mmCIF file with all atom_site columns, C-alpha atoms and ligand atoms in Angstrom:
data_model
loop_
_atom_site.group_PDB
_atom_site.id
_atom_site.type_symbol
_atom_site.label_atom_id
_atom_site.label_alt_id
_atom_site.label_comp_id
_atom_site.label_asym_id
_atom_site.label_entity_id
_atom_site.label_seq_id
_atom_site.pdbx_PDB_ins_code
_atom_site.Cartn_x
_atom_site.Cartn_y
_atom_site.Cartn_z
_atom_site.occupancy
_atom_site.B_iso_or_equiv
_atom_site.pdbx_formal_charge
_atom_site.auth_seq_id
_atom_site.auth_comp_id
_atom_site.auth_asym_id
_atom_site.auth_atom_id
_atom_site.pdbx_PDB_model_num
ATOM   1   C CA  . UNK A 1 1   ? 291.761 159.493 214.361 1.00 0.00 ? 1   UNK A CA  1
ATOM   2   C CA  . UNK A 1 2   ? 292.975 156.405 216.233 1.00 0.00 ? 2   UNK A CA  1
ATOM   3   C CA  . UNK A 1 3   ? 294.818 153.596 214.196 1.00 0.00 ? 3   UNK A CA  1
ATOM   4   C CA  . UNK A 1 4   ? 294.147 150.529 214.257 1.00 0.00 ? 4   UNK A CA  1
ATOM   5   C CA  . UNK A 1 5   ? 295.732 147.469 212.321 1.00 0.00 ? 5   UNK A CA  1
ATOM   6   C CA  . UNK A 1 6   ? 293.610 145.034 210.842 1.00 0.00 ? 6   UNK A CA  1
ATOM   7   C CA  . UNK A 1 7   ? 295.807 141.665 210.233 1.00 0.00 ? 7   UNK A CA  1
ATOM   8   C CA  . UNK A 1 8   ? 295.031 139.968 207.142 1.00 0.00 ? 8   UNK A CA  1
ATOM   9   C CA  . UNK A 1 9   ? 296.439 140.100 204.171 1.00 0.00 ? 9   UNK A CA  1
ATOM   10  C CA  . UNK A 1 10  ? 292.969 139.203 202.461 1.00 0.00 ? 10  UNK A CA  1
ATOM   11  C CA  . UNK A 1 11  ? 292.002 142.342 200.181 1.00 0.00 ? 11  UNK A CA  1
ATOM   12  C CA  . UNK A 1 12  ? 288.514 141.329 200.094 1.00 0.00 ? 12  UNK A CA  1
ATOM   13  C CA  . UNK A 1 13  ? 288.818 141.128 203.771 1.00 0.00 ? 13  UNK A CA  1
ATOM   14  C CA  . UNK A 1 14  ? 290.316 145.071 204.176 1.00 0.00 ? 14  UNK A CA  1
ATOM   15  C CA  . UNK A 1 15  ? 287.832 146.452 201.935 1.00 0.00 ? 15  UNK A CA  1
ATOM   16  C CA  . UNK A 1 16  ? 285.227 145.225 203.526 1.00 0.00 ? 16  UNK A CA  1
ATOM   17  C CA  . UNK A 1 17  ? 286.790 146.107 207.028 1.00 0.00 ? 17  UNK A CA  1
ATOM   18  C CA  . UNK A 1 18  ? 287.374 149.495 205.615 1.00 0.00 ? 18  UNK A CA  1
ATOM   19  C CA  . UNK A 1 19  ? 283.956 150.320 204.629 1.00 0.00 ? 19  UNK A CA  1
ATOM   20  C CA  . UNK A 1 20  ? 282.291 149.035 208.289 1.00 0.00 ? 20  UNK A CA  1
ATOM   21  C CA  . UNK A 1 21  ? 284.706 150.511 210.278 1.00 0.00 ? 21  UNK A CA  1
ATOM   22  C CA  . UNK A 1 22  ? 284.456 154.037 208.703 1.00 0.00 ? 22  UNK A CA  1
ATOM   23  C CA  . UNK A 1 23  ? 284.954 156.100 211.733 1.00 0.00 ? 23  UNK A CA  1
ATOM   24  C CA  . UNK A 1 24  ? 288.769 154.431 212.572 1.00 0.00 ? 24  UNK A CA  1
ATOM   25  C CA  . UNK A 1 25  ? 291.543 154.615 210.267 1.00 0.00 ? 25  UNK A CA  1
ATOM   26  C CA  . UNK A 1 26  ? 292.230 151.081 209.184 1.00 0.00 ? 26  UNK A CA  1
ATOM   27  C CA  . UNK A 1 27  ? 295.581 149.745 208.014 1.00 0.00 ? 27  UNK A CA  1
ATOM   28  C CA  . UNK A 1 28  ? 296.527 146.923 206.584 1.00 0.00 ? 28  UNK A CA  1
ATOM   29  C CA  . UNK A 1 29  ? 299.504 145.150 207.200 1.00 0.00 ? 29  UNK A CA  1
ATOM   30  C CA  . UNK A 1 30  ? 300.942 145.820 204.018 1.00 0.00 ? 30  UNK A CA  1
ATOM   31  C CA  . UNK A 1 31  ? 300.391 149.561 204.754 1.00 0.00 ? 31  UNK A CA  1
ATOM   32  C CA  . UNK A 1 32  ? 301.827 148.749 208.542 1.00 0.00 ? 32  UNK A CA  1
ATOM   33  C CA  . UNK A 1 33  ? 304.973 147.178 206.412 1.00 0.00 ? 33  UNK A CA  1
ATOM   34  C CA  . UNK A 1 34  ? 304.155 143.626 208.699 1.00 0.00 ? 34  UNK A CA  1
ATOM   35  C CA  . UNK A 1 35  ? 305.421 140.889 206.456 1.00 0.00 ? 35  UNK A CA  1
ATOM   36  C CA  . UNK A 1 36  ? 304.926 138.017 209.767 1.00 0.00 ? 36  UNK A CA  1
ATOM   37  C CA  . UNK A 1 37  ? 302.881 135.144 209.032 1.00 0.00 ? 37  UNK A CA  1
ATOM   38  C CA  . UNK A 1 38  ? 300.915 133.882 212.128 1.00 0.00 ? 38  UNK A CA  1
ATOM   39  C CA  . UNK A 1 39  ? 300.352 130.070 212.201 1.00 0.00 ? 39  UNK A CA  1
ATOM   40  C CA  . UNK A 1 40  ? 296.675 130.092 212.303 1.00 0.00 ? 40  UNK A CA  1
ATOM   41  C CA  . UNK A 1 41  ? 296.732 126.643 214.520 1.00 0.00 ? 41  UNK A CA  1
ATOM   42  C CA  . UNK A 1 42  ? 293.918 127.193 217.109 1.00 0.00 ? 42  UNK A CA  1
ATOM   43  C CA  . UNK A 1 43  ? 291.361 124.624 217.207 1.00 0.00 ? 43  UNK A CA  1
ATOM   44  C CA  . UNK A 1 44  ? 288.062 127.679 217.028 1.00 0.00 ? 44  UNK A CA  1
ATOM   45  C CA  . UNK A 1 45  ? 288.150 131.207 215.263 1.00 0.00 ? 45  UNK A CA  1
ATOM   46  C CA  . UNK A 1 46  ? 288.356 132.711 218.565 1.00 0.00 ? 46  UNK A CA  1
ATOM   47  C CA  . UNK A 1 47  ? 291.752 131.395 219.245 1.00 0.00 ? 47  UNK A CA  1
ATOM   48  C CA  . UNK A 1 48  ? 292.875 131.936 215.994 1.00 0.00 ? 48  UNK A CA  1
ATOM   49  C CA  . UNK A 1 49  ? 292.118 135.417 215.954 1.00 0.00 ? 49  UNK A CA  1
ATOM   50  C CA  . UNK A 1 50  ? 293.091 136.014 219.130 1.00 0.00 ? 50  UNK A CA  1
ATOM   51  C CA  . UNK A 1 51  ? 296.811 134.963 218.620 1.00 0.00 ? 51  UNK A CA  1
ATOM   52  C CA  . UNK A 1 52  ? 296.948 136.827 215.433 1.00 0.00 ? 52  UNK A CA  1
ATOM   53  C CA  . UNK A 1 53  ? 295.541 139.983 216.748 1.00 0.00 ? 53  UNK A CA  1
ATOM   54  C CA  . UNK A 1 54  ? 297.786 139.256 219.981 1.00 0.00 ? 54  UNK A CA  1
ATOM   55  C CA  . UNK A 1 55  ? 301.629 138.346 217.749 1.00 0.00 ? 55  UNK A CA  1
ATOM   56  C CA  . UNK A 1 56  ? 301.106 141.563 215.843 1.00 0.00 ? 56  UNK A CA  1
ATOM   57  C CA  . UNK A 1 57  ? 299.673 143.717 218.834 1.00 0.00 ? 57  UNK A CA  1
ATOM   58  C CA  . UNK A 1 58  ? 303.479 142.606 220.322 1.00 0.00 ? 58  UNK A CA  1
ATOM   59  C CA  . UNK A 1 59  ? 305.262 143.007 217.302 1.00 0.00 ? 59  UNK A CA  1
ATOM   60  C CA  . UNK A 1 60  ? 303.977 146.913 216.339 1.00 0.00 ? 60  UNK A CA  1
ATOM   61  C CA  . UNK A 1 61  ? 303.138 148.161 219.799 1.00 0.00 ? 61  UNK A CA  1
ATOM   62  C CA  . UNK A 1 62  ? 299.587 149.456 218.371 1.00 0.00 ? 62  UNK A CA  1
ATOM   63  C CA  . UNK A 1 63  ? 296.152 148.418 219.094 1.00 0.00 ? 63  UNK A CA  1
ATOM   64  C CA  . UNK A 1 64  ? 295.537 145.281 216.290 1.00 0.00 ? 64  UNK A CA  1
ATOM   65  C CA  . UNK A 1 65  ? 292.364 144.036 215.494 1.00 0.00 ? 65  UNK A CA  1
ATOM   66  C CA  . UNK A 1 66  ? 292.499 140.443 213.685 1.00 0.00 ? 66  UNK A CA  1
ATOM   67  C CA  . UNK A 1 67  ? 289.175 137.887 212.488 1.00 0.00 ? 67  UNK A CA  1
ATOM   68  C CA  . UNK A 1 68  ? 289.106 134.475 211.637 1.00 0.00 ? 68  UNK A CA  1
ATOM   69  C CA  . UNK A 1 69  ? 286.540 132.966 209.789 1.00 0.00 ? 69  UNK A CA  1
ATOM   70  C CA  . UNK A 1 70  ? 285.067 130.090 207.535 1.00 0.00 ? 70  UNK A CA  1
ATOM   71  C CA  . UNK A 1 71  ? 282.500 128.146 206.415 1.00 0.00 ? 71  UNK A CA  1
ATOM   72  C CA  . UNK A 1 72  ? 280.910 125.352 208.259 1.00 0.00 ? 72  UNK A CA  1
ATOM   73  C CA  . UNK A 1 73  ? 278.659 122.799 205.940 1.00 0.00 ? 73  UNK A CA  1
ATOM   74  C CA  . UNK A 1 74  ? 276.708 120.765 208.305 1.00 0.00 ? 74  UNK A CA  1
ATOM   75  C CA  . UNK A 1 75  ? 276.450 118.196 205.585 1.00 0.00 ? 75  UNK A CA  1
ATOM   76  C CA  . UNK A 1 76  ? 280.335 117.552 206.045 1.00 0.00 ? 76  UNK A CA  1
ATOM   77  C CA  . UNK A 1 77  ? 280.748 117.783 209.727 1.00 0.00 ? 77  UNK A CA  1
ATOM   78  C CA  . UNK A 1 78  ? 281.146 121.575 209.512 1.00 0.00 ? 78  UNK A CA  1
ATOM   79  C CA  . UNK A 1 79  ? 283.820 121.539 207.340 1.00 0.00 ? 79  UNK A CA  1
ATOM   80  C CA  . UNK A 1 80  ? 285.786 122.950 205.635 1.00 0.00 ? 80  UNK A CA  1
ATOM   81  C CA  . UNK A 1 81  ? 285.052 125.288 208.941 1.00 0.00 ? 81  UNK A CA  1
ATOM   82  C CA  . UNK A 1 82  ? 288.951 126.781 210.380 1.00 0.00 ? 82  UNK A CA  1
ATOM   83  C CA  . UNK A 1 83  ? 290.550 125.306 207.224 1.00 0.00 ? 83  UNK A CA  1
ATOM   84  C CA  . UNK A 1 84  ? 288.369 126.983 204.955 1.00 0.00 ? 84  UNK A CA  1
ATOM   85  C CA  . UNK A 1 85  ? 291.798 129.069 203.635 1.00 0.00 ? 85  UNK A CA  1
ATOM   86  C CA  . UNK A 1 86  ? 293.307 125.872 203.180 1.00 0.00 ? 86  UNK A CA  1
ATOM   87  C CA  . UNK A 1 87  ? 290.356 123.415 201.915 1.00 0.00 ? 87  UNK A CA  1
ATOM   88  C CA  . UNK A 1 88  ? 292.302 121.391 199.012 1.00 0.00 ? 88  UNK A CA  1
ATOM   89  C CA  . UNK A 1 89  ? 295.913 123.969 199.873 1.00 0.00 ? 89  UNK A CA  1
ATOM   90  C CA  . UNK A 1 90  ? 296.374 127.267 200.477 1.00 0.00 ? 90  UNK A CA  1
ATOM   91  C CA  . UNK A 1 91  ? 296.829 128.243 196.352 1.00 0.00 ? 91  UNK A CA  1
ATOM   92  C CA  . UNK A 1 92  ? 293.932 126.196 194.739 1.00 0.00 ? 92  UNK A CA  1
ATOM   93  C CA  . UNK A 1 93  ? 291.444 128.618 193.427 1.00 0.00 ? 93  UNK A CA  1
ATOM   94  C CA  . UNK A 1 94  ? 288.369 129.207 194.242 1.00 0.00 ? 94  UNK A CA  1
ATOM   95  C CA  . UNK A 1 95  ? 286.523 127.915 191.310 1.00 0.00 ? 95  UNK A CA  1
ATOM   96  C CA  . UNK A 1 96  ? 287.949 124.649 191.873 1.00 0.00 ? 96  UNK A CA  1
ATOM   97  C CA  . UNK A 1 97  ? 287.285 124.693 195.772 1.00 0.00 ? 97  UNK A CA  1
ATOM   98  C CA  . UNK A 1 98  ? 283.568 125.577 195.114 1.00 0.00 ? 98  UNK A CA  1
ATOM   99  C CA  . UNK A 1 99  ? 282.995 123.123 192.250 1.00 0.00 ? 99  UNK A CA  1
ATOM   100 C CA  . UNK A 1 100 ? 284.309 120.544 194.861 1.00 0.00 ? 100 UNK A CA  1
ATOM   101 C CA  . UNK A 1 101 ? 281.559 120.955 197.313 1.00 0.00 ? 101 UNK A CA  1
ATOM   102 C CA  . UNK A 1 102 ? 279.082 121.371 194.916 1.00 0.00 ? 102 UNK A CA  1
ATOM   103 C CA  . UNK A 1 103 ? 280.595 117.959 193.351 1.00 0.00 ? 103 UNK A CA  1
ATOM   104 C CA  . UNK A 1 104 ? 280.105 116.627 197.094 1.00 0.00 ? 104 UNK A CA  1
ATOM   105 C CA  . UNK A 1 105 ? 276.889 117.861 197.889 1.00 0.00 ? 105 UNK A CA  1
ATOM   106 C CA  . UNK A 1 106 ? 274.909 117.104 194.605 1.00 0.00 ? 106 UNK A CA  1
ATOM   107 C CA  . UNK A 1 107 ? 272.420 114.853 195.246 1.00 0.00 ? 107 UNK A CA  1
ATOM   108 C CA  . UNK A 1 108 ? 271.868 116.559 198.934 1.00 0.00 ? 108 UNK A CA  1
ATOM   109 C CA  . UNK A 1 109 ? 268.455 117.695 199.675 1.00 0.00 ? 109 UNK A CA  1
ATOM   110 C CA  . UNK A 1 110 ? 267.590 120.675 200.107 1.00 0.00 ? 110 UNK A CA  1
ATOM   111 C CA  . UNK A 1 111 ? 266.863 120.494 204.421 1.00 0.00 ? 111 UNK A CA  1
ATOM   112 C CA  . UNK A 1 112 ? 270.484 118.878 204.592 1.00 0.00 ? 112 UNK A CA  1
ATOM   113 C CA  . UNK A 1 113 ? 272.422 121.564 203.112 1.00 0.00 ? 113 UNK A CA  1
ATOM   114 C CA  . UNK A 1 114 ? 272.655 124.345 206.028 1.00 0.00 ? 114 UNK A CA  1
ATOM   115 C CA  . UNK A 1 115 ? 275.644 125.973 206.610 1.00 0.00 ? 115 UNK A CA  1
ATOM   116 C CA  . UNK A 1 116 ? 277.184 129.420 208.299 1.00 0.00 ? 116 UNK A CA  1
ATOM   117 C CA  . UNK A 1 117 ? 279.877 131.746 207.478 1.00 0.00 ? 117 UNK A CA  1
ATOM   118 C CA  . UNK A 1 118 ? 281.233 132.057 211.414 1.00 0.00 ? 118 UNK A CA  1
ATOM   119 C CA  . UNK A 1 119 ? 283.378 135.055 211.877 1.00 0.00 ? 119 UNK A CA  1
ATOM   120 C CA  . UNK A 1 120 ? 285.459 135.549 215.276 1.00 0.00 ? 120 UNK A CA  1
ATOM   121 C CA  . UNK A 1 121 ? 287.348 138.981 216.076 1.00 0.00 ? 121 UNK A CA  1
ATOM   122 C CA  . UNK A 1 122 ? 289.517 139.992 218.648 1.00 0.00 ? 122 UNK A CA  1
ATOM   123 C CA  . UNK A 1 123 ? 291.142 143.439 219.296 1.00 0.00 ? 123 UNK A CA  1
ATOM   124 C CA  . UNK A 1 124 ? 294.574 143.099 220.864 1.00 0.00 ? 124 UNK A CA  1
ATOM   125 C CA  . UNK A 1 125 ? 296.032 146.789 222.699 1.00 0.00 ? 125 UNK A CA  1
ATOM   126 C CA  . UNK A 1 126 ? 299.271 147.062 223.082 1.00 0.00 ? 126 UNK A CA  1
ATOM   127 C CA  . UNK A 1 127 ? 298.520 146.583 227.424 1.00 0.00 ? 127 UNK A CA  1
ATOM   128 C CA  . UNK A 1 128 ? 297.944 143.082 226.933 1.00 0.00 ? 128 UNK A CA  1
ATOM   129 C CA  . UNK A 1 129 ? 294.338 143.541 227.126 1.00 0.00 ? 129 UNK A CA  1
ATOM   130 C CA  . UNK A 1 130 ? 292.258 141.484 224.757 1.00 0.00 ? 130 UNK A CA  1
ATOM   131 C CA  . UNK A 1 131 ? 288.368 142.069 223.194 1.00 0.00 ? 131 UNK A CA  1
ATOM   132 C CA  . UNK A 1 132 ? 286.366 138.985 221.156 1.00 0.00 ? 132 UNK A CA  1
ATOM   133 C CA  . UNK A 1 133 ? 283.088 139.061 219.147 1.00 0.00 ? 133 UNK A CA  1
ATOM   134 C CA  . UNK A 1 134 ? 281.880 136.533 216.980 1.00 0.00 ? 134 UNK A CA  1
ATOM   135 C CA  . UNK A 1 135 ? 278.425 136.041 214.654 1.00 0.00 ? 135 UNK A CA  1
ATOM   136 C CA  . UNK A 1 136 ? 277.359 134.443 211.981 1.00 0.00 ? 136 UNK A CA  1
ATOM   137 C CA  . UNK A 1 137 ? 275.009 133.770 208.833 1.00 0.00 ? 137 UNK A CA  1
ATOM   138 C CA  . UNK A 1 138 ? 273.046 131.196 208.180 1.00 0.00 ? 138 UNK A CA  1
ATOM   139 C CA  . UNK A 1 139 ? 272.595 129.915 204.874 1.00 0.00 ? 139 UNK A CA  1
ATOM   140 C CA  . UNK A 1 140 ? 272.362 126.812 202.616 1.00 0.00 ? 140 UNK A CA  1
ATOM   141 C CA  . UNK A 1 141 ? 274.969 125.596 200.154 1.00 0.00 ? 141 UNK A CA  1
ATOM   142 C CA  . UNK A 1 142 ? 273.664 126.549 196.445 1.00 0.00 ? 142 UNK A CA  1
ATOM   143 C CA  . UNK A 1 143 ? 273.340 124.320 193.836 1.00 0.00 ? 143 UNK A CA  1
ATOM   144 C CA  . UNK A 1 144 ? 275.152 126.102 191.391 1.00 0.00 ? 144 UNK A CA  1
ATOM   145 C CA  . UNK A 1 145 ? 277.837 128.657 191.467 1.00 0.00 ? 145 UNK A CA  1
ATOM   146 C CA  . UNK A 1 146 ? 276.127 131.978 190.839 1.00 0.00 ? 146 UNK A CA  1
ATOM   147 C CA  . UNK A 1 147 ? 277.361 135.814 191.522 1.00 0.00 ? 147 UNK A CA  1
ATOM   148 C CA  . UNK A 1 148 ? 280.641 137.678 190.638 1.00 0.00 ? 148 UNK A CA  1
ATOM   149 C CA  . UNK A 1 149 ? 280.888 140.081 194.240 1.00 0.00 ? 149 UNK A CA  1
ATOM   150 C CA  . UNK A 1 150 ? 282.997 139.129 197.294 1.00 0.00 ? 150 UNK A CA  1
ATOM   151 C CA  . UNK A 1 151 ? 285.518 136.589 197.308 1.00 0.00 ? 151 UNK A CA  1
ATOM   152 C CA  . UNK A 1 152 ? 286.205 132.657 198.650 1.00 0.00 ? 152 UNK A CA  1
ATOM   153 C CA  . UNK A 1 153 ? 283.008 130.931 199.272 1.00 0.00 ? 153 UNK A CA  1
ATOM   154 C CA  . UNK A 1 154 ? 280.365 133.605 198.496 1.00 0.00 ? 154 UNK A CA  1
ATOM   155 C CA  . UNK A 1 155 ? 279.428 132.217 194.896 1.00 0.00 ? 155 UNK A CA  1
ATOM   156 C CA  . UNK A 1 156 ? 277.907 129.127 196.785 1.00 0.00 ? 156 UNK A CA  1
ATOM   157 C CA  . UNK A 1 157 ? 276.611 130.478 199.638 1.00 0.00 ? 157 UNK A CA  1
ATOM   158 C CA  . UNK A 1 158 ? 272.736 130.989 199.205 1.00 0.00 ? 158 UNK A CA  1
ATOM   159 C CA  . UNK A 1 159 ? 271.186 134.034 202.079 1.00 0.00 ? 159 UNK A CA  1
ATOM   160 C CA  . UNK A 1 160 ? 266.973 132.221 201.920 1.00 0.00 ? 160 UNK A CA  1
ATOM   161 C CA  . UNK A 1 161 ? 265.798 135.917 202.989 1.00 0.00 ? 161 UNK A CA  1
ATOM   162 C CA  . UNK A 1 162 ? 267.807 137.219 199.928 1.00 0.00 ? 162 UNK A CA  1
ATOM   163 C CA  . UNK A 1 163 ? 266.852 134.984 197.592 1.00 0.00 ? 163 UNK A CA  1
ATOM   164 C CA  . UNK A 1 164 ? 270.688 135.491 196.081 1.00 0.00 ? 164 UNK A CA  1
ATOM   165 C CA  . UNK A 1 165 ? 274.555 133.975 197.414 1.00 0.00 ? 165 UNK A CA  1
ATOM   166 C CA  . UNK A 1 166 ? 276.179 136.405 199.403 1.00 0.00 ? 166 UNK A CA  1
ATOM   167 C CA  . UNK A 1 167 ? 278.401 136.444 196.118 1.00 0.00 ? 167 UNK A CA  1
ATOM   168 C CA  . UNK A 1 168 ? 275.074 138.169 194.002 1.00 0.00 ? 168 UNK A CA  1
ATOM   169 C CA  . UNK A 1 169 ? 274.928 140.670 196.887 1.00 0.00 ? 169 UNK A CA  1
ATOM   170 C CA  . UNK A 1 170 ? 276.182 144.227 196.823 1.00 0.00 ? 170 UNK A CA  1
ATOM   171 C CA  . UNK A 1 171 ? 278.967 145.167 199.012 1.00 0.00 ? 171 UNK A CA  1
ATOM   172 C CA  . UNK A 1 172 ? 276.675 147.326 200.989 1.00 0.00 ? 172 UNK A CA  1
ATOM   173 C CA  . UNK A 1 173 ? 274.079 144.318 201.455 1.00 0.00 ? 173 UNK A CA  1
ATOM   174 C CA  . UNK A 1 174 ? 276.222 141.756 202.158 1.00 0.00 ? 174 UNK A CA  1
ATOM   175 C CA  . UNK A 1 175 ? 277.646 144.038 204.889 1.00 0.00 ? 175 UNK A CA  1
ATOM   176 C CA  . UNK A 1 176 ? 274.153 144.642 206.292 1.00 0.00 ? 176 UNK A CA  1
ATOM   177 C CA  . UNK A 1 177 ? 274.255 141.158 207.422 1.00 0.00 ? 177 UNK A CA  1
ATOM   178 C CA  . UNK A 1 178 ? 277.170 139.195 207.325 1.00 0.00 ? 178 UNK A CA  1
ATOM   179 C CA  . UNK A 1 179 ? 278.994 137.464 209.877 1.00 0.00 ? 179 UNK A CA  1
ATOM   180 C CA  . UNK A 1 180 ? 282.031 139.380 209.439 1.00 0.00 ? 180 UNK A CA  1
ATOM   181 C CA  . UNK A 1 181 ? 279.910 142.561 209.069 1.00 0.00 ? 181 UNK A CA  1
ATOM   182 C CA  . UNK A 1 182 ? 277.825 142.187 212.399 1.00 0.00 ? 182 UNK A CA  1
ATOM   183 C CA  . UNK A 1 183 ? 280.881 140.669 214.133 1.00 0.00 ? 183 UNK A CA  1
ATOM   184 C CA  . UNK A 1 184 ? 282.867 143.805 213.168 1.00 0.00 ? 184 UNK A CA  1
ATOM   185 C CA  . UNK A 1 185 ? 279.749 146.181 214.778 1.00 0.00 ? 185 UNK A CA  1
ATOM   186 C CA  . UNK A 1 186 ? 279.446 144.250 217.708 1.00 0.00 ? 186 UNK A CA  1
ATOM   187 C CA  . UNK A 1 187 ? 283.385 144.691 218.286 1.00 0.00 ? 187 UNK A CA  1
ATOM   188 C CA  . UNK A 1 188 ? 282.653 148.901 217.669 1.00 0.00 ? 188 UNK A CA  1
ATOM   189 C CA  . UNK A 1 189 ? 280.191 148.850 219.977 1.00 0.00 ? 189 UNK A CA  1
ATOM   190 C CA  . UNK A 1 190 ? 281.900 147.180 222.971 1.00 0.00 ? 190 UNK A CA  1
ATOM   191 C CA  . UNK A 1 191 ? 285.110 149.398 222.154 1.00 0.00 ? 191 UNK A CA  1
ATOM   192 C CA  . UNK A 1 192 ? 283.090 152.364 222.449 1.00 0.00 ? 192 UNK A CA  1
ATOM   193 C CA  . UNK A 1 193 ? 280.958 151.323 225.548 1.00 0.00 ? 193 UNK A CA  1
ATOM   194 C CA  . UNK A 1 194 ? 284.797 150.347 227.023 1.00 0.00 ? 194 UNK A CA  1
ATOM   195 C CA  . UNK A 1 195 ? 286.033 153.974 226.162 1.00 0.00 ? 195 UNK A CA  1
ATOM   196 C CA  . UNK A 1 196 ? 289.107 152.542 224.565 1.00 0.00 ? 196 UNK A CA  1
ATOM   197 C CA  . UNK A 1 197 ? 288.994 153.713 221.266 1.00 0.00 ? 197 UNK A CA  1
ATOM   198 C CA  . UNK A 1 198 ? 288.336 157.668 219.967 1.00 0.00 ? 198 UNK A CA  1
ATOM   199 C CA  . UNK A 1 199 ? 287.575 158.740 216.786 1.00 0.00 ? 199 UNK A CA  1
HETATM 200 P P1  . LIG B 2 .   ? 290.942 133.367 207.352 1.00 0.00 ? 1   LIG B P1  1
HETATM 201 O O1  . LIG B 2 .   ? 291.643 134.426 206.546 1.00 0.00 ? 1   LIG B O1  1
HETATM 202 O O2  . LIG B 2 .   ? 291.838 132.388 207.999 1.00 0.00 ? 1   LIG B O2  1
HETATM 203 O O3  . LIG B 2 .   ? 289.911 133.945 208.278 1.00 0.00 ? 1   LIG B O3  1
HETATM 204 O O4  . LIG B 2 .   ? 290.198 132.505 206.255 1.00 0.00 ? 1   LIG B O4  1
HETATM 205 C C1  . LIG B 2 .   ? 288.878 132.625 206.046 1.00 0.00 ? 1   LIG B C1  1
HETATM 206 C C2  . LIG B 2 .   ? 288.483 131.834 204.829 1.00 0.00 ? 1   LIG B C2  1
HETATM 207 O O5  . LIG B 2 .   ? 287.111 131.485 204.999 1.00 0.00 ? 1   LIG B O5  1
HETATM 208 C C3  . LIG B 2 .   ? 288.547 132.671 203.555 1.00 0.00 ? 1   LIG B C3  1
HETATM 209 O O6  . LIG B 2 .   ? 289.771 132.553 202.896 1.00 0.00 ? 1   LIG B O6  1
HETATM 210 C C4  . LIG B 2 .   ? 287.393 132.088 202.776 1.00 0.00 ? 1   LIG B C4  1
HETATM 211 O O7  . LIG B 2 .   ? 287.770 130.885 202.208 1.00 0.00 ? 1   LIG B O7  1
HETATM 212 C C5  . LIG B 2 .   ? 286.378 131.771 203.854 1.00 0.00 ? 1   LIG B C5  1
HETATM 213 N N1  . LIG B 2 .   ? 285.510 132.943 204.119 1.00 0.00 ? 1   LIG B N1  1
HETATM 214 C C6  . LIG B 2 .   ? 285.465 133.694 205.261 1.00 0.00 ? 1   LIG B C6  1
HETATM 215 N N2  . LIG B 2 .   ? 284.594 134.704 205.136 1.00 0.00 ? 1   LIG B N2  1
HETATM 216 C C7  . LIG B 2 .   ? 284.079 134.606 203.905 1.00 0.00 ? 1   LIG B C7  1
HETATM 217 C C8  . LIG B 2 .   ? 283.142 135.405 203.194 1.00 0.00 ? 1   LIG B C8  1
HETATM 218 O O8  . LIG B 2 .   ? 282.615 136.427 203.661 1.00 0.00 ? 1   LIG B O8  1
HETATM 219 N N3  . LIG B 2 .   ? 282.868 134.987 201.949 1.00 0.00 ? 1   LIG B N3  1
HETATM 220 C C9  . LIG B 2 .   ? 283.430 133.892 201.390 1.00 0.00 ? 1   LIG B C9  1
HETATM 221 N N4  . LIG B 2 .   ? 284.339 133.138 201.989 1.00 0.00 ? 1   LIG B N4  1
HETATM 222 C C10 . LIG B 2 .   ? 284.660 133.488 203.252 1.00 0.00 ? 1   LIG B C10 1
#
């Protein structure tokens, strides 16, 4: 089975990544033993994840897949959109990040507070060539945090057709339609209609 390194070091990221791409063998950089930190400072997630998939392609001579993604509130100008990571530094939790926009959106109505979880990925191979997708959901910001599943953003993040935040969502359902999730299938599907990847 071919290997393929996805770079993040985002857990909830891998396991995700692990369970869409099933049919590839998936390894982490911890598992690869990469300790490099890319400077994630492209203006869009399809330059971000492009030089990350690109530095580590180089750096491990195998085929490296890498995403970048965030969450754009159109309320705030799309942010915190390619500084979602980073929204109020790097090590502030979650919690406090999500009570923030809550604490910034509170008297927002309802038709002004649309927003998307955008998810760019590129697969670098070790020939220099280079493979994007990207997708998205749309949703609107909640009004309370609400749901214990996923990770960053996903307790705030309220799917209409779901009637739940991504964050109340199983694994399995929030894979069904989430950016990351359709980005990664659209990336499997061009791979295999390209005939560069077995498994
Ligand atoms: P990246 O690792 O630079 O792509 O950072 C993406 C950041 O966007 C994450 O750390 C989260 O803050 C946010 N984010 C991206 N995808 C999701 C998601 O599926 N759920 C919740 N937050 C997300």
């Amino acid at each position: 089975m071919e290997q393929i390194i996805f770079a993040t070091k985002n857990k909830g990221k891998i396991k995700e990544v692990k369970s869409i791409l099933h049919e590839f063998e998936i390894i982490s950089m911890e598992e690869a033993c990469v300790a490099v930190e890319v400077i994630e400072d492209g203006k869009t997630f399809t330059e971000n994840a492009i030089k990350k998939a690109t530095e580590i392609s180089k750096i491990t001579g195998k085929i490296t897949m890498a995403d970048d993604s965030g969450l754009e509130i159109d309320f705030l100008d799309k942010k915190p959109g390619v500084y979602s990571a980073r929204y109020l530094g790097e090590n502030t939790p979650y919690i406090e990040k999500n009570n923030h926009i809550l604490h910034l959106m509170e008297n927002v109505p309802e038709q002004k507070r649309s927003a998307r979880f955008v998810c760019a990925i590129a697969t670098a191979f070790p020939n220099g060539k280079i493979v994007t997708t990207q997708s998205t959901i749309e949703g609107l910001i909640a009004h309370e945090i609400k749901g214990e599943n996923g990770f960053g953003y996903d307790p705030i993040f309220f799917v209409p057709e779901k009637g739940k935040t991504t964050a109340e969502l199983s694994p399995e359902e929030k894979n069904a339609i989430s950016h990351r999730g359709k980005a990664l299938k659209k990336m499997k599907e061009l791979l295999a209609k390209e005939g560069e990847i077995s498994h």
